[in-house]
PDB file of C-alpha atoms in Angstrom:
ATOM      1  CA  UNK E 964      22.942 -20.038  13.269  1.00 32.00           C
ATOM      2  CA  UNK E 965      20.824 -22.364  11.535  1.00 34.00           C
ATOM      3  CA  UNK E 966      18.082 -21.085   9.316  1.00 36.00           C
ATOM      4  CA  UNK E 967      14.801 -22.320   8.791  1.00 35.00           C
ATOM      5  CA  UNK E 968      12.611 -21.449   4.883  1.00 39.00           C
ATOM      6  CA  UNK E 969       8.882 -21.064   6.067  1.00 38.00           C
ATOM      7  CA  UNK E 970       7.614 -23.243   2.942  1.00 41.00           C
ATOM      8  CA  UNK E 971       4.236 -22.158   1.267  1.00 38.00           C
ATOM      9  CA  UNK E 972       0.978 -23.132   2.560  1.00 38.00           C
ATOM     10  CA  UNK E 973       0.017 -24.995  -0.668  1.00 35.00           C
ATOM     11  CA  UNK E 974       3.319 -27.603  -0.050  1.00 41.00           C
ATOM     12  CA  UNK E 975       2.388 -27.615   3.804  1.00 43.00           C
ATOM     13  CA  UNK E 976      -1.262 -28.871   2.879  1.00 38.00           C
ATOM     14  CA  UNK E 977       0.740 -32.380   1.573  1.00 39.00           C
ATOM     15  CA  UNK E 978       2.586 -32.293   5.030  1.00 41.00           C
ATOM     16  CA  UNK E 979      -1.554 -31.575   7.080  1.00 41.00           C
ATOM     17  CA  UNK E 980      -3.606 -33.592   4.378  1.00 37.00           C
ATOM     18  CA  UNK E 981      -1.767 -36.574   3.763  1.00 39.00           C
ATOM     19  CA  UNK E 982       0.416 -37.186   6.416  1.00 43.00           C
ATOM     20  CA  UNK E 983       4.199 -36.827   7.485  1.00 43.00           C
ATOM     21  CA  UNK E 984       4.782 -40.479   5.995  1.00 41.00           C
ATOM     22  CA  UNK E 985       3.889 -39.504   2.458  1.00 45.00           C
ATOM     23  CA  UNK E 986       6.490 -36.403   2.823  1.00 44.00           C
ATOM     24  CA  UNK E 987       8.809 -38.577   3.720  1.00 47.00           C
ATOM     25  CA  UNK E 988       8.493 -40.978   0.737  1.00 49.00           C
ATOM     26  CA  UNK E 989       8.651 -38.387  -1.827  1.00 50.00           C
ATOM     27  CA  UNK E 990      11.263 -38.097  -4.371  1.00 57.00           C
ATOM     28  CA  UNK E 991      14.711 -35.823  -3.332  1.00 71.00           C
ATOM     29  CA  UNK E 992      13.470 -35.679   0.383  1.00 71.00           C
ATOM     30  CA  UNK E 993      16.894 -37.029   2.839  1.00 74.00           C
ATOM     31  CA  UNK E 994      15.039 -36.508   5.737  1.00 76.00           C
ATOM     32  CA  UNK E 995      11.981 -35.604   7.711  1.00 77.00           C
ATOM     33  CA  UNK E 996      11.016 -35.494  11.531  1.00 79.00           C
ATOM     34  CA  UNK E 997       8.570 -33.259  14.033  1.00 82.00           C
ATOM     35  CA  UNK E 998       9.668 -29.970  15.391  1.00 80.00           C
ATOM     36  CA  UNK E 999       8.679 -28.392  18.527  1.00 81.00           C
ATOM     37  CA  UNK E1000       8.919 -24.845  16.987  1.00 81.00           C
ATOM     38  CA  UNK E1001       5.610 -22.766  17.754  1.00 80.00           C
ATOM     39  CA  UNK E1002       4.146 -20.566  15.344  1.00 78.00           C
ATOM     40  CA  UNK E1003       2.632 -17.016  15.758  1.00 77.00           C
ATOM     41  CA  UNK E1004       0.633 -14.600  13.615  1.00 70.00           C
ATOM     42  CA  UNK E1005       1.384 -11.322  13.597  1.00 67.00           C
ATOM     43  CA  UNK E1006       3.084 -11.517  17.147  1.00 72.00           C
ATOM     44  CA  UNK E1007       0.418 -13.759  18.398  1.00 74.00           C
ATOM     45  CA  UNK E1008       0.791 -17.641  19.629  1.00 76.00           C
ATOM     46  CA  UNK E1009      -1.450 -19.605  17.038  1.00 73.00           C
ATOM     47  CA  UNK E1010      -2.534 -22.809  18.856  1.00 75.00           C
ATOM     48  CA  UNK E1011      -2.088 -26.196  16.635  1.00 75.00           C
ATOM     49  CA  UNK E1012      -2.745 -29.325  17.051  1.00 75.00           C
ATOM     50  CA  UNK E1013      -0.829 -30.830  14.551  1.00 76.00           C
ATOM     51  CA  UNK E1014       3.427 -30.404  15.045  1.00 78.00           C
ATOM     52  CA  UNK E1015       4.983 -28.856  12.420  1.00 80.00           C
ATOM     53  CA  UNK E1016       7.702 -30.691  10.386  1.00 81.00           C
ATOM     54  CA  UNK E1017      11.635 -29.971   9.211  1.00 79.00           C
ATOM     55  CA  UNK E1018      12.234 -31.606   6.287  1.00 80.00           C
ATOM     56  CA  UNK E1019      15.787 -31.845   5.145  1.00 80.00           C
ATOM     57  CA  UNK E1020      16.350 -32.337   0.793  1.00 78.00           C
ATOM     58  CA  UNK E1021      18.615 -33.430  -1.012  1.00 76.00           C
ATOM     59  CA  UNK E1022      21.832 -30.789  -1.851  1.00 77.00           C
ATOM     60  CA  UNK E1023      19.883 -28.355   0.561  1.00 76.00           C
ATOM     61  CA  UNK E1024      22.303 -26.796   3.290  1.00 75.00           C
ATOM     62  CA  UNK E1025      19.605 -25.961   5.248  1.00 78.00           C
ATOM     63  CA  UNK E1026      16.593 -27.807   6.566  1.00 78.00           C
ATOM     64  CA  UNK E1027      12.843 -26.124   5.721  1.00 79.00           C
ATOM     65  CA  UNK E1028       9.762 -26.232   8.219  1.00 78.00           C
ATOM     66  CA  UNK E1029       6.602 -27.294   7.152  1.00 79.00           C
ATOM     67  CA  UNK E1030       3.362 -26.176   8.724  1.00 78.00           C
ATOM     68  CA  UNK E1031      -0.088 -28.383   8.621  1.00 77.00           C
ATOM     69  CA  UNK E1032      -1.529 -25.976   6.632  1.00 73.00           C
ATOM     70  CA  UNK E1033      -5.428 -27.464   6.583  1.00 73.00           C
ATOM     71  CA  UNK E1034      -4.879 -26.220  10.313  1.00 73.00           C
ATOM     72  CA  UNK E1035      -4.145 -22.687   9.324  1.00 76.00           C
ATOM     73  CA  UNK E1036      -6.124 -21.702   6.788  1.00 74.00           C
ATOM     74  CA  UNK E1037      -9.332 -22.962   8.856  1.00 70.00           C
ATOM     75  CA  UNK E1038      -7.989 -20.770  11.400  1.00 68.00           C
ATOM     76  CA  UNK E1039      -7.904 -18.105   8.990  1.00 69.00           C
ATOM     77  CA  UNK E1040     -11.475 -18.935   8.141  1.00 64.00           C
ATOM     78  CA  UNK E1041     -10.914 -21.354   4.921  1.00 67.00           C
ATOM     79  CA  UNK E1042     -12.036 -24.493   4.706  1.00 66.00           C
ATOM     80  CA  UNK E1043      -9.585 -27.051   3.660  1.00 68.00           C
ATOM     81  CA  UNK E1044     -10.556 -30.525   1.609  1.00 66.00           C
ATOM     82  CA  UNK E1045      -8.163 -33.123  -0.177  1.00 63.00           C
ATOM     83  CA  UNK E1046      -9.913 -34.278  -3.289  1.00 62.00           C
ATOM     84  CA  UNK E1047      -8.165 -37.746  -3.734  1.00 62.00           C
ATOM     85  CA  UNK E1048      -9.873 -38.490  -7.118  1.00 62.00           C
ATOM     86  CA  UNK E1049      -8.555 -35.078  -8.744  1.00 68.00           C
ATOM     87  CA  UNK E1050      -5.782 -35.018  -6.791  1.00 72.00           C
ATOM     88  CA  UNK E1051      -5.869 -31.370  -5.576  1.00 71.00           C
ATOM     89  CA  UNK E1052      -6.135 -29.156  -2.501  1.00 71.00           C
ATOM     90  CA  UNK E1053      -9.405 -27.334  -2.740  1.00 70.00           C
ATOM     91  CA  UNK E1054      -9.683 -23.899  -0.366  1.00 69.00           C
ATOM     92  CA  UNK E1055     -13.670 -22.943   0.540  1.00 64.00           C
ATOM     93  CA  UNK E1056     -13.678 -19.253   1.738  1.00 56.00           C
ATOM     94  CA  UNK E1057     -14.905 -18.621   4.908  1.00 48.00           C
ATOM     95  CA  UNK E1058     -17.071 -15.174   3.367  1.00 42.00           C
ATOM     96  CA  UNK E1059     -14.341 -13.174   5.050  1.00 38.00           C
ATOM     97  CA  UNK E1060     -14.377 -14.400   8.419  1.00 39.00           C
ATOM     98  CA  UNK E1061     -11.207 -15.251  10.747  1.00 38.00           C
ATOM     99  CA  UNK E1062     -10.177 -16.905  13.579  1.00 38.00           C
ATOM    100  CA  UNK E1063      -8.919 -15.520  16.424  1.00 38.00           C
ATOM    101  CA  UNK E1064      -4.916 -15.954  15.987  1.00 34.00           C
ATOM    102  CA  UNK E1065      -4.547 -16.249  20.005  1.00 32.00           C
ATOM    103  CA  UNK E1066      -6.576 -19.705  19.805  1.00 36.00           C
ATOM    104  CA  UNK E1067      -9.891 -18.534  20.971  1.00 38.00           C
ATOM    105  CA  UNK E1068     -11.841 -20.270  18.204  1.00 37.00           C
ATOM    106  CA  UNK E1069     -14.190 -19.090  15.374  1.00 36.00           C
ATOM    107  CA  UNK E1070     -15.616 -15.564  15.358  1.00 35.00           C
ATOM    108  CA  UNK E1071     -19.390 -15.493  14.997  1.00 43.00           C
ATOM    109  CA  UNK E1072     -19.783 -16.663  11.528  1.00 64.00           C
ATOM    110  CA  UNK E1073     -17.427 -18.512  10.591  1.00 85.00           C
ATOM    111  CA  UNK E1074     -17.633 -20.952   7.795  1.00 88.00           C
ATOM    112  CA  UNK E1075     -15.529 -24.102   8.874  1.00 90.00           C
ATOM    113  CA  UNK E1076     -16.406 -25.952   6.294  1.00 91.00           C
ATOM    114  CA  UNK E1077     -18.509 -26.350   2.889  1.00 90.00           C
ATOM    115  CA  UNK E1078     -19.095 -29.580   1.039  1.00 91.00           C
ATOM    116  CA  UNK E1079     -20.585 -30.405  -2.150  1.00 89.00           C
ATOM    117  CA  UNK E1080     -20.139 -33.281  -4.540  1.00 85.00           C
ATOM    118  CA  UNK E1081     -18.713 -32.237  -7.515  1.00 79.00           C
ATOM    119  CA  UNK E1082     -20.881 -31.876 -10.590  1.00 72.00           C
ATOM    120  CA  UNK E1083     -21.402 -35.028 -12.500  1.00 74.00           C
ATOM    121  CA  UNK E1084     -20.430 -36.931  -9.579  1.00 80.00           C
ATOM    122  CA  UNK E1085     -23.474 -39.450  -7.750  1.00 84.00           C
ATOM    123  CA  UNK E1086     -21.098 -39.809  -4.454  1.00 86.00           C
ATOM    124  CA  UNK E1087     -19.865 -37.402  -1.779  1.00 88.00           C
ATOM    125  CA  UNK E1088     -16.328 -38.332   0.089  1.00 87.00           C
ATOM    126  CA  UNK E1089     -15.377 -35.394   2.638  1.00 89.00           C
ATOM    127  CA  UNK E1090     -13.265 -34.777   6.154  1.00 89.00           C
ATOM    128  CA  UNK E1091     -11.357 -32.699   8.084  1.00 90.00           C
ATOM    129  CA  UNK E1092     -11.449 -31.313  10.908  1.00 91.00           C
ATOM    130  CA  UNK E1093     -12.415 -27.757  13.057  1.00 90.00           C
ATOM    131  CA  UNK E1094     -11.061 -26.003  16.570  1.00 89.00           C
ATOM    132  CA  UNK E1095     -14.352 -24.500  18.673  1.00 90.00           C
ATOM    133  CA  UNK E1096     -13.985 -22.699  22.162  1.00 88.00           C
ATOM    134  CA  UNK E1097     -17.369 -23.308  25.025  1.00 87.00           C
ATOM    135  CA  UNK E1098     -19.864 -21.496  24.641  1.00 88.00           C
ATOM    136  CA  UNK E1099     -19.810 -21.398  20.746  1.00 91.00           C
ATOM    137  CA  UNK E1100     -22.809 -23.538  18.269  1.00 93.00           C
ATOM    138  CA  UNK E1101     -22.202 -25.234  15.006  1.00 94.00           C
ATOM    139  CA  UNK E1102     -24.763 -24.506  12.979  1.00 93.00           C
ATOM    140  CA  UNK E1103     -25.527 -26.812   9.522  1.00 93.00           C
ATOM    141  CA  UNK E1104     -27.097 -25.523   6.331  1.00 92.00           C
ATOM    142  CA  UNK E1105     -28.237 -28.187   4.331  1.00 93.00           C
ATOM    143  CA  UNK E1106     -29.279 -27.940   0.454  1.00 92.00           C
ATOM    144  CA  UNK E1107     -30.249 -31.409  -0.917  1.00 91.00           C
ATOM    145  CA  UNK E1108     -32.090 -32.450  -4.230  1.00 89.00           C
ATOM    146  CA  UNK E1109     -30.281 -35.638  -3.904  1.00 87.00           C
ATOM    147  CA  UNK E1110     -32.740 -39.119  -5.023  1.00 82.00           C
ATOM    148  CA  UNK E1111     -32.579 -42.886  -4.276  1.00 83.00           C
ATOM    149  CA  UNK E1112     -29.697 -42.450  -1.915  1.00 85.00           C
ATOM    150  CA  UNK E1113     -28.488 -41.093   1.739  1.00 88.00           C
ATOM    151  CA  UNK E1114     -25.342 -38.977   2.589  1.00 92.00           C
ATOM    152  CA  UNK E1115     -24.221 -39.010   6.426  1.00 93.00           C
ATOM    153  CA  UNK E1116     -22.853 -36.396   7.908  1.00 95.00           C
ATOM    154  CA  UNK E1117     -20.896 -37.771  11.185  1.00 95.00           C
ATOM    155  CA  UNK E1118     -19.592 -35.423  14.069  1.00 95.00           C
ATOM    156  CA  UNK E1119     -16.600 -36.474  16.349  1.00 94.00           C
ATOM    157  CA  UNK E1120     -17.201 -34.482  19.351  1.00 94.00           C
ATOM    158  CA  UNK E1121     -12.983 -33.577  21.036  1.00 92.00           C
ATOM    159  CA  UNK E1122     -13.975 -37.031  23.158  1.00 92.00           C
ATOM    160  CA  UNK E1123     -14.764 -38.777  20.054  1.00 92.00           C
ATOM    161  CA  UNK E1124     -18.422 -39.324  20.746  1.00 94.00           C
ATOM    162  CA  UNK E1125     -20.131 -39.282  17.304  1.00 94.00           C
ATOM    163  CA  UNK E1126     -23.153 -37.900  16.113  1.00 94.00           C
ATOM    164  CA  UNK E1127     -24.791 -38.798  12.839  1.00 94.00           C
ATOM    165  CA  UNK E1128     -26.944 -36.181  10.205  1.00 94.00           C
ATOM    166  CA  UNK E1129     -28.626 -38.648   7.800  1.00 93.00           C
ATOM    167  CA  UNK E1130     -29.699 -36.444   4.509  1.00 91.00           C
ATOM    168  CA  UNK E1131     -31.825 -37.660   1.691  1.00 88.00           C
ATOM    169  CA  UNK E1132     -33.341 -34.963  -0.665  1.00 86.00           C
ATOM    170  CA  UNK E1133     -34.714 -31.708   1.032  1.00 87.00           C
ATOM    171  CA  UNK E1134     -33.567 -29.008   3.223  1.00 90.00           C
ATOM    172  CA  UNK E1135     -32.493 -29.114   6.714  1.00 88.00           C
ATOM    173  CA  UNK E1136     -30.378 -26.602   9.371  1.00 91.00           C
ATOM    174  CA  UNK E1137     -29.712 -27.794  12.573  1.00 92.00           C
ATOM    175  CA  UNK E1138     -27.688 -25.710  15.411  1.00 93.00           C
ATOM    176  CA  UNK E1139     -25.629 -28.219  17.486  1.00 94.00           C
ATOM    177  CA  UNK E1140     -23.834 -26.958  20.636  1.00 94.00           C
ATOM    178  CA  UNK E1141     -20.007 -27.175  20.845  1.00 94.00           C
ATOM    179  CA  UNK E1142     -17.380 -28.123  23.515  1.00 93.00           C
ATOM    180  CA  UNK E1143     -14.007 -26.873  23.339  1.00 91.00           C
ATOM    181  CA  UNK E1144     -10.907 -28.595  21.571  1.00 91.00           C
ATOM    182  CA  UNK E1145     -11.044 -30.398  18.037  1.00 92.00           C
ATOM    183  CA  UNK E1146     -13.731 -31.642  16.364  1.00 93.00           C
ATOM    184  CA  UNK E1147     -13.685 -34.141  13.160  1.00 93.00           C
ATOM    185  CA  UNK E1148     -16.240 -34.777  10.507  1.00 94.00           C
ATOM    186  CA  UNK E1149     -16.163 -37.101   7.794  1.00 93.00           C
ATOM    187  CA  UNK E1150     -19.057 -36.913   4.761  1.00 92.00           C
ATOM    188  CA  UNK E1151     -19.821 -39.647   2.622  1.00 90.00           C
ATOM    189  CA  UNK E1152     -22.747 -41.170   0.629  1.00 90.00           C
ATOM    190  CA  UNK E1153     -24.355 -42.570  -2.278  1.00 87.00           C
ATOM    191  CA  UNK E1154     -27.392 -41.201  -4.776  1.00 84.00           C
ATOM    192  CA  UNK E1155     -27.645 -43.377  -7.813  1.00 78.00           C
ATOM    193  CA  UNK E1156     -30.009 -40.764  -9.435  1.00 69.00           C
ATOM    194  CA  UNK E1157     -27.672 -37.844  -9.343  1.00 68.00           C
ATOM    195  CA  UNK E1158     -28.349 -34.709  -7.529  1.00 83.00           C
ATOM    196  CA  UNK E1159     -26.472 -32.243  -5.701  1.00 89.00           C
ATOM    197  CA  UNK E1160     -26.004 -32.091  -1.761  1.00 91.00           C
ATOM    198  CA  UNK E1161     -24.365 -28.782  -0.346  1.00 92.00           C
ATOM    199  CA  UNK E1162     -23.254 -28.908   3.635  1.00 94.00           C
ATOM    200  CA  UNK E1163     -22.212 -25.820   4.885  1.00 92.00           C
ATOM    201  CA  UNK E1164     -20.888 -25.650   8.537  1.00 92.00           C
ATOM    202  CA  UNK E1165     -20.873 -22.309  10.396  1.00 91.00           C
ATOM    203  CA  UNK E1166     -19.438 -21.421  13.969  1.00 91.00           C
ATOM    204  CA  UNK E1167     -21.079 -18.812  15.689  1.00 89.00           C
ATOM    205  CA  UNK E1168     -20.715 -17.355  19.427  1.00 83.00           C
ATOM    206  CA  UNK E1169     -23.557 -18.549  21.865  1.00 70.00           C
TER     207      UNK E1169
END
């Protein structure tokens, strides 16, 4: 019988964050294609959107599976964010918080994701993406100080309909009811007098 190695998160975050493509390129890798293996935690079906991957190296007998790790650990309650300036994987806590293994979305909350430029910086590029269940809110905690210069926040609801959070310097929170399935953000802006802007997303039940 075939076996399969269960790879670490941190090399499964190239496989979620970048994209099966840029796996596939890498140096020592034969081959690389989608599996329709499902993954459970602790006994429990854990609902992904993303497939996970068998890659197959070099001088390797067997093959090893891949998981889209920004997927997990936001189920888990971390968020997940690609920093393609520094080149690294950054993991936000989510103060403790989990989701619910079985798919049923973000406990009451649950950070799903926290953005902030980095110091020094005068720009903010951010996204990713978050699973929420009916009858749950996203709720936005906004910390701003930023000048001459807007950030926008943008919201893909799980029909792609987009909603936009313009933020210039000040404070804002905003509760914005939530559909089921996956929704995408994307963060990005401009301040040529510095600042700091700090965008924390929380899911909570009702």
């Amino acid at each position: 019988m075939k076996k399969f190695d269960v790879k670490s998160f941190a090399a499964g975050v190239l496989v979620g964050a970048l994209g099966l493509t840029t796996a596939f390129g890498a140096t020592g890798i034969k081959s690389a294609g989608l599996s329709d293996m499902t993954m459970t935690l602790n006994g429990t079906p854990l609902s992904l959107a993303k497939s996970l991957v068998l890659v197959a190296m070099d001088n390797e007998e067997n093959s090893s599976l891949y998981v889209p790790a920004d997927e997990v650990f936001e189920k888990l309650g971390y968020g997940v964010h690609y920093d393609s300036v520094r080149n690294t994987v950054d993991l936000i806590s989510g103060n403790g918080g989990s989701q619910d293994a079985a798919g049923n979305g973000a406990v009451q909350g649950n950070v799903v994701f926290d953005l902030e430029n980095h110091a020094g910086q005068r720009n903010i590029a951010e996204s990713g993406s978050f699973q929420a269940e009916q009858n749950q809110t996203l709720v936005l905690t906004i910390t701003s100080d930023i000048q001459d210069g807007t950030v926008n926040l943008f919201l893909f609801d799980p029909n792609g309909k987009e909603q936009r959070i313009t933020i210039s310097s000040g404070n804002l929170s905003k509760e914005i009811p939530l559909e089921k399935g996956t929704w995408q953000y994307n963060c990005s802006g401009v301040f040529k007098d510095g600042g700091t802007v700090k965008i924390v997303g929380t899911v909570k039940e009702g």
